[in-house]
CSV table of C-alpha atoms and ligand atoms in Angstrom, one decimal:
chain,number,residue,atom,x,y,z
A,170,MET,CA,12.4,-12.0,52.2
A,171,THR,CA,8.7,-11.4,51.6
A,172,TYR,CA,6.9,-11.5,47.6
A,173,ASP,CA,7.8,-7.2,47.9
A,174,GLU,CA,11.1,-8.1,48.8
A,175,LEU,CA,12.0,-10.3,46.3
A,176,VAL,CA,10.8,-8.1,43.3
A,177,ALA,CA,13.2,-5.5,44.9
A,178,VAL,CA,16.0,-7.2,44.8
A,179,ARG,CA,15.3,-8.6,40.9
A,180,ARG,CA,14.7,-4.8,40.0
A,181,ASP,CA,17.1,-3.2,41.7
A,182,LEU,CA,19.0,-6.3,39.8
A,183,HIS,CA,17.1,-5.7,36.4
A,184,ARG,CA,18.1,-2.2,36.4
A,185,HIS,CA,21.9,-2.2,37.0
A,186,ALA,CA,22.7,-5.2,34.1
A,187,GLU,CA,26.2,-6.2,34.0
A,188,PRO,CA,27.3,-8.1,30.6
A,189,ALA,CA,28.8,-11.7,31.1
A,190,PHE,CA,32.0,-11.9,33.2
A,191,LEU,CA,31.1,-7.7,34.5
A,192,GLU,CA,28.5,-8.8,37.0
A,193,ILE,CA,30.5,-7.2,39.0
A,194,ARG,CA,27.9,-5.8,41.2
A,195,THR,CA,25.6,-8.3,41.5
A,196,SER,CA,28.4,-10.5,42.5
A,197,THR,CA,29.0,-8.0,45.6
A,198,ILE,CA,25.1,-8.0,45.7
A,199,VAL,CA,25.5,-11.8,46.3
A,200,VAL,CA,28.3,-11.7,48.2
A,201,THR,CA,27.2,-9.2,50.6
A,202,TRP,CA,23.4,-10.7,51.1
A,203,LEU,CA,25.7,-14.4,52.0
A,204,ARG,CA,27.5,-13.0,54.6
A,205,ALA,CA,24.5,-11.2,56.2
A,206,LEU,CA,22.8,-14.7,56.6
A,207,GLY,CA,26.0,-16.1,57.9
A,208,ILE,CA,27.7,-17.6,55.2
A,209,GLU,CA,31.2,-17.3,53.9
A,210,PRO,CA,31.0,-18.0,49.9
A,211,ARG,CA,34.1,-18.5,47.9
A,212,THR,CA,35.0,-16.9,45.2
A,213,GLY,CA,37.7,-15.3,43.2
A,214,ARG,CA,40.0,-18.3,41.9
A,215,ASP,CA,37.5,-20.4,44.5
A,216,ALA,CA,34.3,-20.6,42.4
A,217,MET,CA,36.3,-19.7,39.3
A,218,ARG,CA,39.2,-19.8,37.2
A,219,THR,CA,39.6,-16.6,34.6
A,220,GLY,CA,42.2,-18.0,32.9
A,221,ALA,CA,40.3,-20.9,31.6
A,222,VAL,CA,37.7,-18.3,29.7
A,223,SER,CA,38.7,-17.1,26.4
A,224,ASP,CA,37.7,-13.7,25.4
A,225,TYR,CA,38.1,-12.5,29.4
A,226,PRO,CA,37.0,-9.1,29.6
A,227,SER,CA,40.1,-6.8,29.9
A,228,VAL,CA,41.3,-5.1,32.7
A,229,ASP,CA,40.3,-1.6,31.2
A,230,GLN,CA,36.4,-3.1,31.2
A,231,ARG,CA,36.5,-4.6,34.6
A,232,ASP,CA,37.6,-1.3,36.0
A,233,ARG,CA,35.0,0.4,34.1
A,234,PHE,CA,32.4,-1.9,35.2
A,235,ALA,CA,33.5,-1.9,38.9
A,236,ALA,CA,33.2,1.8,39.3
A,237,ARG,CA,30.2,1.9,37.5
A,238,ALA,CA,29.0,-0.6,40.2
A,239,VAL,CA,30.4,1.4,43.4
A,240,ALA,CA,28.7,4.7,41.4
A,241,ALA,CA,25.3,2.8,41.9
A,242,GLY,CA,25.9,1.8,45.6
A,243,ALA,CA,28.0,-1.6,45.4
A,244,ASP,CA,30.9,-2.3,48.6
A,245,ALA,CA,34.1,-0.6,47.1
A,246,ALA,CA,36.7,-3.3,48.5
A,247,LEU,CA,34.0,-6.3,47.3
A,248,ALA,CA,33.6,-4.6,42.9
A,249,GLU,CA,37.3,-4.1,43.3
A,250,PHE,CA,38.4,-8.0,44.4
A,251,ALA,CA,35.5,-10.0,41.9
A,252,ALA,CA,36.6,-7.3,39.1
A,253,ALA,CA,39.9,-8.6,40.2
A,254,HIS,CA,39.4,-12.0,40.5
A,255,GLY,CA,36.3,-12.9,38.5
A,256,THR,CA,31.9,-12.6,39.5
A,257,ALA,CA,31.5,-15.8,40.3
A,258,VAL,CA,29.9,-16.9,43.6
A,259,VAL,CA,30.0,-20.6,45.4
A,260,CYS,CA,28.1,-21.4,48.8
A,261,GLU,CA,27.1,-24.4,50.5
A,262,ILE,CA,24.2,-24.5,53.5
A,263,GLU,CA,24.1,-28.1,55.6
A,264,GLY,CA,20.4,-29.5,56.8
A,265,ASP,CA,20.3,-30.8,59.6
A,266,LEU,CA,20.5,-34.6,58.4
A,267,PRO,CA,23.6,-36.4,56.5
A,268,GLY,CA,21.8,-36.9,52.4
A,269,PRO,CA,23.7,-35.9,49.3
A,270,THR,CA,24.8,-32.9,48.3
A,271,TRP,CA,22.6,-30.7,45.5
A,272,ALA,CA,24.3,-28.1,43.5
A,273,LEU,CA,22.2,-25.3,42.2
A,274,ARG,CA,23.2,-23.0,39.5
A,275,PHE,CA,21.7,-19.6,39.0
A,276,ASP,CA,22.6,-17.5,36.7
A,277,MET,CA,23.4,-13.6,37.0
A,278,ASP,CA,24.7,-12.2,33.6
A,279,ALA,CA,22.9,-9.8,30.7
A,280,LEU,CA,23.0,-9.0,27.6
A,281,PRO,CA,24.6,-6.3,25.6
A,282,LEU,CA,21.3,-5.2,23.8
A,283,THR,CA,19.1,-1.1,24.8
A,284,GLU,CA,16.1,-1.7,26.8
A,285,SER,CA,12.8,-0.7,25.4
A,286,ASP,CA,12.0,2.4,26.7
A,287,GLU,CA,7.8,1.8,25.5
A,288,PRO,CA,5.3,3.3,28.2
A,289,ALA,CA,4.0,-0.3,27.5
A,290,HIS,CA,7.3,-2.1,28.8
A,291,VAL,CA,6.8,-2.3,32.8
A,292,PRO,CA,10.3,-1.4,33.6
A,293,ALA,CA,10.8,1.5,31.7
A,294,ALA,CA,7.0,2.3,33.3
A,295,ALA,CA,7.8,1.4,36.9
A,296,GLY,CA,11.4,3.3,36.6
A,297,PHE,CA,14.2,0.2,36.7
A,298,ARG,CA,14.9,0.1,33.1
A,299,CYS,CA,18.2,-0.4,32.6
A,300,ALA,CA,19.5,3.2,30.8
A,301,ASP,CA,23.2,2.3,29.6
A,302,GLY,CA,22.7,-0.1,26.9
A,303,PHE,CA,23.0,-3.8,28.8
A,304,MET,CA,19.5,-5.7,29.3
A,305,HIS,CA,18.3,-8.4,31.4
A,306,ALA,CA,16.3,-9.9,28.6
A,307,CYS,CA,16.5,-13.5,29.6
A,308,GLY,CA,15.2,-13.3,33.1
A,309,HIS,CA,18.9,-14.3,34.9
A,310,ASP,CA,17.6,-11.3,37.0
A,311,GLY,CA,15.1,-13.4,38.8
A,312,HIS,CA,17.4,-16.3,38.7
A,313,THR,CA,19.9,-13.8,41.3
A,314,ALA,CA,16.8,-12.7,43.4
A,315,ILE,CA,15.0,-16.4,43.6
A,316,GLY,CA,18.6,-17.6,44.6
A,317,LEU,CA,19.2,-15.6,47.1
A,318,ALA,CA,16.0,-15.9,48.5
A,319,LEU,CA,16.2,-19.7,48.2
A,320,ALA,CA,19.3,-19.3,50.6
A,321,GLU,CA,18.1,-17.1,53.2
A,322,ARG,CA,15.4,-20.1,53.6
A,323,LEU,CA,17.5,-22.8,54.1
A,324,VAL,CA,19.4,-21.2,56.5
A,325,ALA,CA,16.6,-20.3,58.0
A,326,ASP,CA,15.6,-23.8,58.0
A,327,ARG,CA,17.7,-26.8,58.0
A,328,GLY,CA,15.6,-29.3,58.1
A,329,PHE,CA,16.6,-30.6,54.9
A,330,ALA,CA,19.1,-33.6,53.8
A,331,GLY,CA,23.0,-33.5,52.7
A,332,ARG,CA,23.9,-29.9,51.7
A,333,VAL,CA,22.9,-27.3,49.2
A,334,ARG,CA,25.8,-26.1,46.7
A,335,LEU,CA,24.2,-22.5,45.3
A,336,LEU,CA,26.4,-21.8,42.1
A,337,PHE,CA,25.2,-18.2,41.1
A,338,GLN,CA,27.7,-18.2,37.2
A,339,PRO,CA,28.5,-15.8,35.4
A,340,ALA,CA,28.6,-15.5,31.3
A,341,GLU,CA,25.9,-18.0,30.3
A,342,GLU,CA,24.9,-16.0,27.3
A,343,GLY,CA,27.7,-16.9,25.0
A,344,GLY,CA,28.2,-20.2,26.9
A,345,ARG,CA,31.4,-19.2,28.5
A,346,GLY,CA,30.8,-19.4,32.4
A,347,ALA,CA,30.3,-22.7,33.3
A,348,ALA,CA,33.1,-23.9,32.0
A,349,SER,CA,35.0,-21.5,33.9
A,350,MET,CA,33.2,-22.5,37.5
A,351,LEU,CA,33.9,-26.2,36.4
A,352,ALA,CA,37.9,-25.6,36.6
A,353,ALA,CA,37.4,-24.6,40.1
A,354,GLY,CA,35.4,-27.9,41.2
A,355,ALA,CA,32.2,-25.8,41.1
A,356,VAL,CA,30.8,-29.9,41.6
A,357,ASP,CA,33.1,-31.9,42.2
A,358,GLY,CA,30.7,-34.3,44.5
A,359,VAL,CA,27.6,-33.2,43.5
A,360,ASP,CA,24.9,-35.6,44.0
A,361,ARG,CA,22.2,-33.5,42.4
A,362,PHE,CA,22.6,-30.9,39.9
A,363,VAL,CA,19.4,-28.3,39.2
A,364,ALA,CA,19.1,-25.6,37.0
A,365,LEU,CA,16.4,-23.6,37.1
A,366,HIS,CA,15.0,-21.0,33.5
A,367,LEU,CA,12.4,-18.6,33.9
A,368,GLY,CA,10.0,-18.1,30.8
A,369,LEU,CA,11.3,-20.1,27.9
A,370,ASP,CA,7.1,-19.4,26.7
A,371,LEU,CA,6.4,-21.4,29.4
A,372,PRO,CA,2.5,-19.8,30.4
A,373,THR,CA,2.9,-18.2,34.2
A,374,GLY,CA,1.4,-21.5,36.8
A,375,VAL,CA,3.0,-23.8,34.0
A,376,VAL,CA,6.1,-25.5,35.2
A,377,ALA,CA,8.3,-28.4,33.4
A,378,GLY,CA,10.4,-30.9,35.5
A,379,GLY,CA,13.0,-31.0,32.5
A,380,VAL,CA,13.9,-30.3,29.1
A,381,GLU,CA,14.6,-31.6,26.1
A,382,GLY,CA,16.3,-30.8,22.3
A,383,MET,CA,19.0,-28.4,24.2
A,384,LEU,CA,21.6,-27.8,21.5
A,385,ALA,CA,25.3,-28.3,22.0
A,386,THR,CA,26.6,-25.1,21.1
A,387,THR,CA,30.4,-23.6,20.0
A,388,LYS,CA,30.6,-19.9,19.5
A,389,LEU,CA,33.7,-19.1,17.3
A,390,ARG,CA,35.4,-15.4,17.0
A,391,ALA,CA,37.2,-14.8,13.8
A,392,THR,CA,39.9,-11.8,13.3
A,393,PHE,CA,40.7,-11.2,9.6
A,394,THR,CA,43.8,-9.1,8.9
A,395,GLY,CA,45.0,-7.9,5.4
A,396,ALA,CA,46.4,-4.4,4.2
A,397,ALA,CA,45.0,-0.8,3.9
A,398,ALA,CA,45.6,0.8,0.6
A,399,HIS,CA,44.3,3.7,-1.0
A,400,ALA,CA,41.2,2.7,-2.8
A,401,ALA,CA,42.5,4.3,-6.1
A,402,LEU,CA,45.7,5.4,-6.4
A,403,SER,CA,47.3,1.7,-5.0
A,404,PRO,CA,44.0,-1.1,-4.4
A,405,GLN,CA,46.5,-3.5,-5.9
A,406,GLU,CA,48.5,-3.2,-3.0
A,407,GLY,CA,45.8,-3.8,-0.5
A,408,ARG,CA,44.4,-7.2,0.8
A,409,ASN,CA,41.1,-7.1,1.4
A,410,ALA,CA,39.9,-8.0,5.1
A,411,LEU,CA,36.4,-7.2,4.8
A,412,LEU,CA,35.7,-9.6,1.2
A,413,GLY,CA,37.8,-12.4,3.0
A,414,ALA,CA,35.5,-11.9,5.9
A,415,ALA,CA,32.1,-11.6,3.4
A,416,SER,CA,33.1,-14.4,1.3
A,417,ALA,CA,33.6,-17.0,4.9
A,418,ALA,CA,30.2,-15.6,6.0
A,419,LEU,CA,28.5,-16.9,2.8
A,420,ALA,CA,30.7,-19.9,2.9
A,421,VAL,CA,29.8,-20.9,6.5
A,422,MET,CA,26.2,-19.7,5.9
A,423,ALA,CA,25.8,-22.2,2.8
A,424,LEU,CA,26.5,-25.5,4.9
A,425,PRO,CA,24.7,-28.7,4.4
A,426,ARG,CA,21.9,-29.3,6.5
A,427,TYR,CA,22.3,-32.7,8.3
A,428,SER,CA,20.4,-35.7,8.1
A,429,THR,CA,20.9,-36.7,11.4
A,430,ALA,CA,20.4,-33.8,13.8
A,431,ASP,CA,18.9,-30.3,14.1
A,432,THR,CA,21.6,-27.6,13.6
A,433,ARG,CA,21.9,-23.9,13.6
A,434,ILE,CA,24.3,-21.6,12.2
A,435,ASN,CA,24.2,-18.1,13.1
A,436,VAL,CA,27.3,-15.4,11.6
A,437,GLY,CA,25.9,-12.7,14.6
A,438,THR,CA,28.7,-10.0,14.1
A,439,LEU,CA,30.3,-8.5,11.7
A,440,ARG,CA,32.5,-5.6,11.7
A,441,ALA,CA,35.8,-3.9,8.9
A,442,GLY,CA,37.1,-1.4,7.2
A,443,ASP,CA,38.5,1.9,8.4
A,444,ASN,CA,36.8,4.8,6.0
A,445,VAL,CA,35.1,4.7,1.8
A,446,ASN,CA,39.0,5.1,0.4
A,447,ILE,CA,40.9,2.5,2.1
A,448,VAL,CA,41.2,-0.9,1.4
A,449,PRO,CA,39.5,-2.8,4.5
A,450,SER,CA,42.4,-3.5,6.4
A,451,TRP,CA,40.7,-6.1,9.0
A,452,ALA,CA,37.7,-7.8,9.9
A,453,GLU,CA,36.6,-9.1,12.6
A,454,MET,CA,33.2,-11.7,12.9
A,455,THR,CA,31.9,-13.6,15.9
A,456,LEU,CA,29.7,-16.6,14.9
A,457,GLU,CA,27.8,-20.1,16.2
A,458,ALA,CA,26.9,-23.2,15.4
A,459,ARG,CA,24.5,-25.5,17.3
A,460,SER,CA,23.0,-29.1,17.3
A,461,THR,CA,20.5,-31.4,18.9
A,462,ASP,CA,24.2,-34.0,18.8
A,463,SER,CA,27.2,-33.1,20.3
A,464,ALA,CA,29.2,-34.8,17.2
A,465,VAL,CA,27.4,-33.2,14.9
A,466,CYS,CA,28.2,-29.5,16.4
A,467,GLU,CA,31.2,-30.5,16.7
A,468,ASP,CA,31.6,-31.4,13.0
A,469,LEU,CA,29.4,-28.6,11.7
A,470,THR,CA,31.9,-26.2,13.7
A,471,GLU,CA,35.3,-28.1,12.0
A,472,ARG,CA,33.5,-27.5,8.9
A,473,ILE,CA,33.4,-23.8,10.0
A,474,GLU,CA,36.8,-23.2,10.8
A,475,THR,CA,37.5,-24.7,6.9
A,476,ARG,CA,35.6,-22.3,5.6
A,477,LEU,CA,37.5,-19.6,7.4
A,478,HIS,CA,40.5,-20.6,7.3
A,479,GLY,CA,39.6,-20.8,3.2
A,480,ALA,CA,38.5,-17.5,2.6
A,481,ALA,CA,41.0,-15.9,4.1
A,482,ALA,CA,43.6,-18.2,2.0
A,483,MET,CA,42.0,-17.3,-0.9
A,484,HIS,CA,42.0,-13.5,0.0
A,485,ASP,CA,45.5,-13.3,1.8
A,486,LEU,CA,44.6,-12.6,4.9
A,487,ARG,CA,45.6,-14.0,8.3
A,488,LEU,CA,43.4,-15.4,10.3
A,489,GLU,CA,43.4,-15.5,14.4
A,490,LEU,CA,40.3,-18.2,15.3
A,491,HIS,CA,39.2,-18.8,19.5
A,492,ARG,CA,36.6,-20.7,20.4
A,493,THR,CA,35.2,-18.2,23.2
A,494,GLY,CA,32.3,-20.2,24.0
A,495,GLY,CA,30.2,-23.6,24.0
A,496,SER,CA,28.0,-26.1,25.5
A,497,THR,CA,27.2,-29.8,24.8
A,498,THR,CA,23.3,-30.9,25.5
A,499,MET,CA,21.6,-31.9,28.1
A,500,ARG,CA,19.8,-35.2,28.7
A,501,CYS,CA,17.3,-35.0,31.7
A,502,ASP,CA,17.3,-37.5,34.4
A,503,ARG,CA,13.9,-39.1,34.8
A,504,PRO,CA,13.3,-39.6,38.6
A,505,LEU,CA,15.1,-35.7,39.1
A,506,VAL,CA,12.5,-34.8,36.6
A,507,ASP,CA,9.5,-36.6,38.3
A,508,ALA,CA,10.5,-35.0,41.4
A,509,VAL,CA,10.0,-31.6,40.0
A,510,GLY,CA,7.1,-32.5,38.3
A,511,ARG,CA,5.8,-33.9,41.9
A,512,VAL,CA,6.3,-30.6,43.9
A,513,ALA,CA,4.7,-28.2,41.0
A,514,ALA,CA,1.8,-30.6,40.6
A,515,GLU,CA,1.3,-30.3,44.6
A,516,LEU,CA,2.1,-26.5,44.6
A,517,LEU,CA,-0.4,-25.2,41.2
A,518,GLY,CA,-2.4,-28.3,40.8
A,519,ASP,CA,-2.4,-30.7,38.2
A,520,SER,CA,-1.1,-28.3,35.7
A,521,ALA,CA,-0.6,-29.1,31.8
A,522,ALA,CA,2.6,-29.5,31.8
A,523,PRO,CA,4.8,-31.6,30.2
A,524,ALA,CA,7.4,-33.7,31.9
A,525,LEU,CA,10.2,-32.5,29.4
A,526,TRP,CA,9.8,-28.9,27.6
A,527,ARG,CA,11.1,-28.7,24.2
A,528,MET,CA,13.9,-26.1,24.5
A,529,ASN,CA,15.8,-25.1,21.1
A,530,GLY,CA,18.7,-23.0,22.7
A,531,SER,CA,21.6,-23.7,24.7
A,532,ASP,CA,22.4,-23.0,28.0
A,533,ASP,CA,25.9,-24.1,29.5
A,534,ALA,CA,23.8,-25.5,32.3
A,535,SER,CA,24.8,-28.5,30.8
A,536,LEU,CA,28.4,-28.9,31.3
A,537,PHE,CA,27.3,-29.1,35.3
A,538,ALA,CA,24.9,-31.7,34.3
A,539,ARG,CA,27.2,-33.4,31.9
A,540,ALA,CA,29.7,-33.2,34.4
A,541,VAL,CA,27.5,-34.3,37.5
A,542,GLN,CA,26.4,-36.5,36.3
A,543,GLN,CA,30.1,-38.2,34.6
A,544,ASN,CA,30.5,-38.9,38.4
A,545,GLY,CA,27.3,-40.9,38.6
A,546,GLY,CA,25.4,-37.9,39.9
A,547,MET,CA,21.5,-37.1,38.8
A,548,ALA,CA,20.9,-33.8,36.6
A,549,THR,CA,17.7,-31.8,35.3
A,550,TYR,CA,17.3,-28.0,33.8
A,551,ALA,CA,13.2,-27.3,35.5
A,552,VAL,CA,11.0,-24.6,33.4
A,553,VAL,CA,8.8,-22.4,35.6
A,554,GLY,CA,6.4,-20.5,33.5
A,555,ALA,CA,6.2,-17.1,33.2
A,556,ASP,CA,4.7,-15.0,30.9
A,557,HIS,CA,6.4,-13.0,29.3
A,558,ARG,CA,4.9,-10.5,26.0
A,559,ALA,CA,8.4,-10.7,24.0
A,560,PRO,CA,10.4,-13.3,23.3
A,561,HIS,CA,13.9,-13.9,25.3
A,562,HIS,CA,16.4,-11.5,23.9
A,563,HIS,CA,13.8,-8.9,22.9
A,564,PRO,CA,14.3,-5.4,24.0
A,565,SER,CA,11.0,-5.6,25.1
A,566,PHE,CA,11.7,-8.4,27.1
A,567,ASP,CA,9.8,-9.0,30.5
A,568,ILE,CA,9.5,-11.8,33.1
A,569,ASP,CA,5.9,-11.7,35.3
A,570,GLU,CA,7.7,-11.6,38.4
A,571,SER,CA,5.0,-13.6,40.6
A,572,ALA,CA,7.0,-16.7,38.9
A,573,MET,CA,9.5,-16.1,40.6
A,574,ALA,CA,7.5,-17.1,43.9
A,575,VAL,CA,6.7,-20.5,41.7
A,576,ALA,CA,9.9,-20.3,40.6
A,577,LEU,CA,11.1,-20.3,45.2
A,578,GLU,CA,8.6,-23.0,46.6
A,579,VAL,CA,9.7,-25.6,43.5
A,580,LEU,CA,13.0,-25.6,44.8
A,581,ASP,CA,12.6,-24.9,48.4
A,582,GLU,CA,10.3,-27.9,48.3
A,583,LEU,CA,12.3,-30.0,46.3
A,584,ILE,CA,15.5,-29.9,48.2
A,585,ARG,CA,13.4,-30.9,51.3
A,586,ILE,CA,10.4,-34.1,50.4
A,587,PRO,CA,12.3,-37.7,50.2
A,588,HIS,CA,13.6,-38.5,47.5
A,589,PRO,CA,13.9,-42.7,46.2
A,590,GLY,CA,17.2,-44.1,47.7
A,591,ASP,CA,17.9,-41.6,50.1
A,592,SER,CA,18.6,-43.1,53.0
A,593,HIS,CA,17.2,-40.3,55.5
A,594,ARG,CA,13.5,-39.0,54.2
A,595,LEU,CA,12.5,-36.6,55.5
A,596,GLY,CA,8.2,-36.1,55.9
A,597,SER,CA,7.6,-32.6,54.3
A,598,PRO,CA,7.9,-30.0,57.4
A,599,PRO,CA,4.7,-27.9,57.4
A,600,ARG,CA,4.2,-25.3,55.2
A,601,GLY,CA,1.8,-22.7,57.0
A,602,SER,CA,5.3,-20.8,58.4
A,603,ARG,CA,6.4,-20.2,54.8
A,604,ALA,CA,3.1,-18.4,53.6
A,605,ASP,CA,4.6,-14.6,52.7
A,606,LEU,CA,5.8,-15.6,49.0
A,607,SER,CA,2.5,-17.1,48.4
A,608,THR,CA,0.4,-13.6,48.0
A,609,GLU,CA,0.4,-12.3,44.6
A,610,PRO,CA,1.4,-9.1,44.1
A,611,GLY,CA,-1.2,-6.4,44.7
B,1736,LIG,ZN1,19.6,-15.9,26.9
B,1737,LIG,ZN1,18.8,-17.6,30.3
């Protein structure tokens, strides 16, 4: 894959952005690409367990996205399969020498967000803006493209020790996809886990080998059900779900800060009621808690749940409460952090990157990392700098595409360099043959 092809793959994914668990076209592209490389990937139940997902998209939603995918050129049989059995894709590429099992995570999902159509927004100007209300506003289009390019390289040159498992993950946003893949054994037997993110306010040409401060999080959906009534003739007969939800929102936001850890709370959506002259019989709210400490996040979540139940009781409402997603804090293992740093320094010269980049967000890659570490393996979360003129999750977000080439080189090299403790140490192969991606865009 040349640099231009890498960019083209990313732009194609960008244009056809798909939200959590509906990455159907993306999944078919990944499967088709891997098969063309001679790899038979694990898909469906072998890659993720949809039963482990709360609030999984309905059959209707999945069918609609499958049709959208096929209309945009996806293989119909593969799209139907992904719609029925899940979008995750896992493959494993064997190196020529015995060695550790690596797992690399590439998230595939976009956000339900209307993308900017201003001329200054490159995807709009260059014709790869997503037109129908979804948007790759976090760079996961780039991640997926990097994963595909890396698969090609590893297959073309198996001069590395061990094996590399590539995890193409659905639904990172909302912290929902990793758990479903863990349930299918995604990191069983893994010695080294690496997740990578582009951007995160780190400039192009700078790479951090790990992160600190990643927040544990819980995502919740609360549905309040009351009783409708005529707002003038019989308001006393109504049970007002809107008021219950509004009380809950205020009570949740009024929870105290913790002296022991950083916390965040957000009530993200609140919808209620049917008409101006009807006592609102229903309300639905989504909200989240986060903390730099997993135990505090859990405590905060329980307090939120108490407030939700209390507000429901106060207005005589029925409450249905679901934890729809979540992830934990992340501890990056120093040997892996340093290895990424060494590779990056060789590639980019001595950059000003701190070893650990402060990440004030969450990523459910932390669940993969935690599972690997609990089995005695190591994990890190590398950040590859990519200039972006608007923040992540903003309608004008766009990544500097040249960072994808950097990320690809870093991962490829990371797999191939000798690591402390390896029984089989390989020298770095000559890199001259890989020059095709070092060219900057014209
Ligand atoms: Zn994001
Ligand atoms: Zn992201």
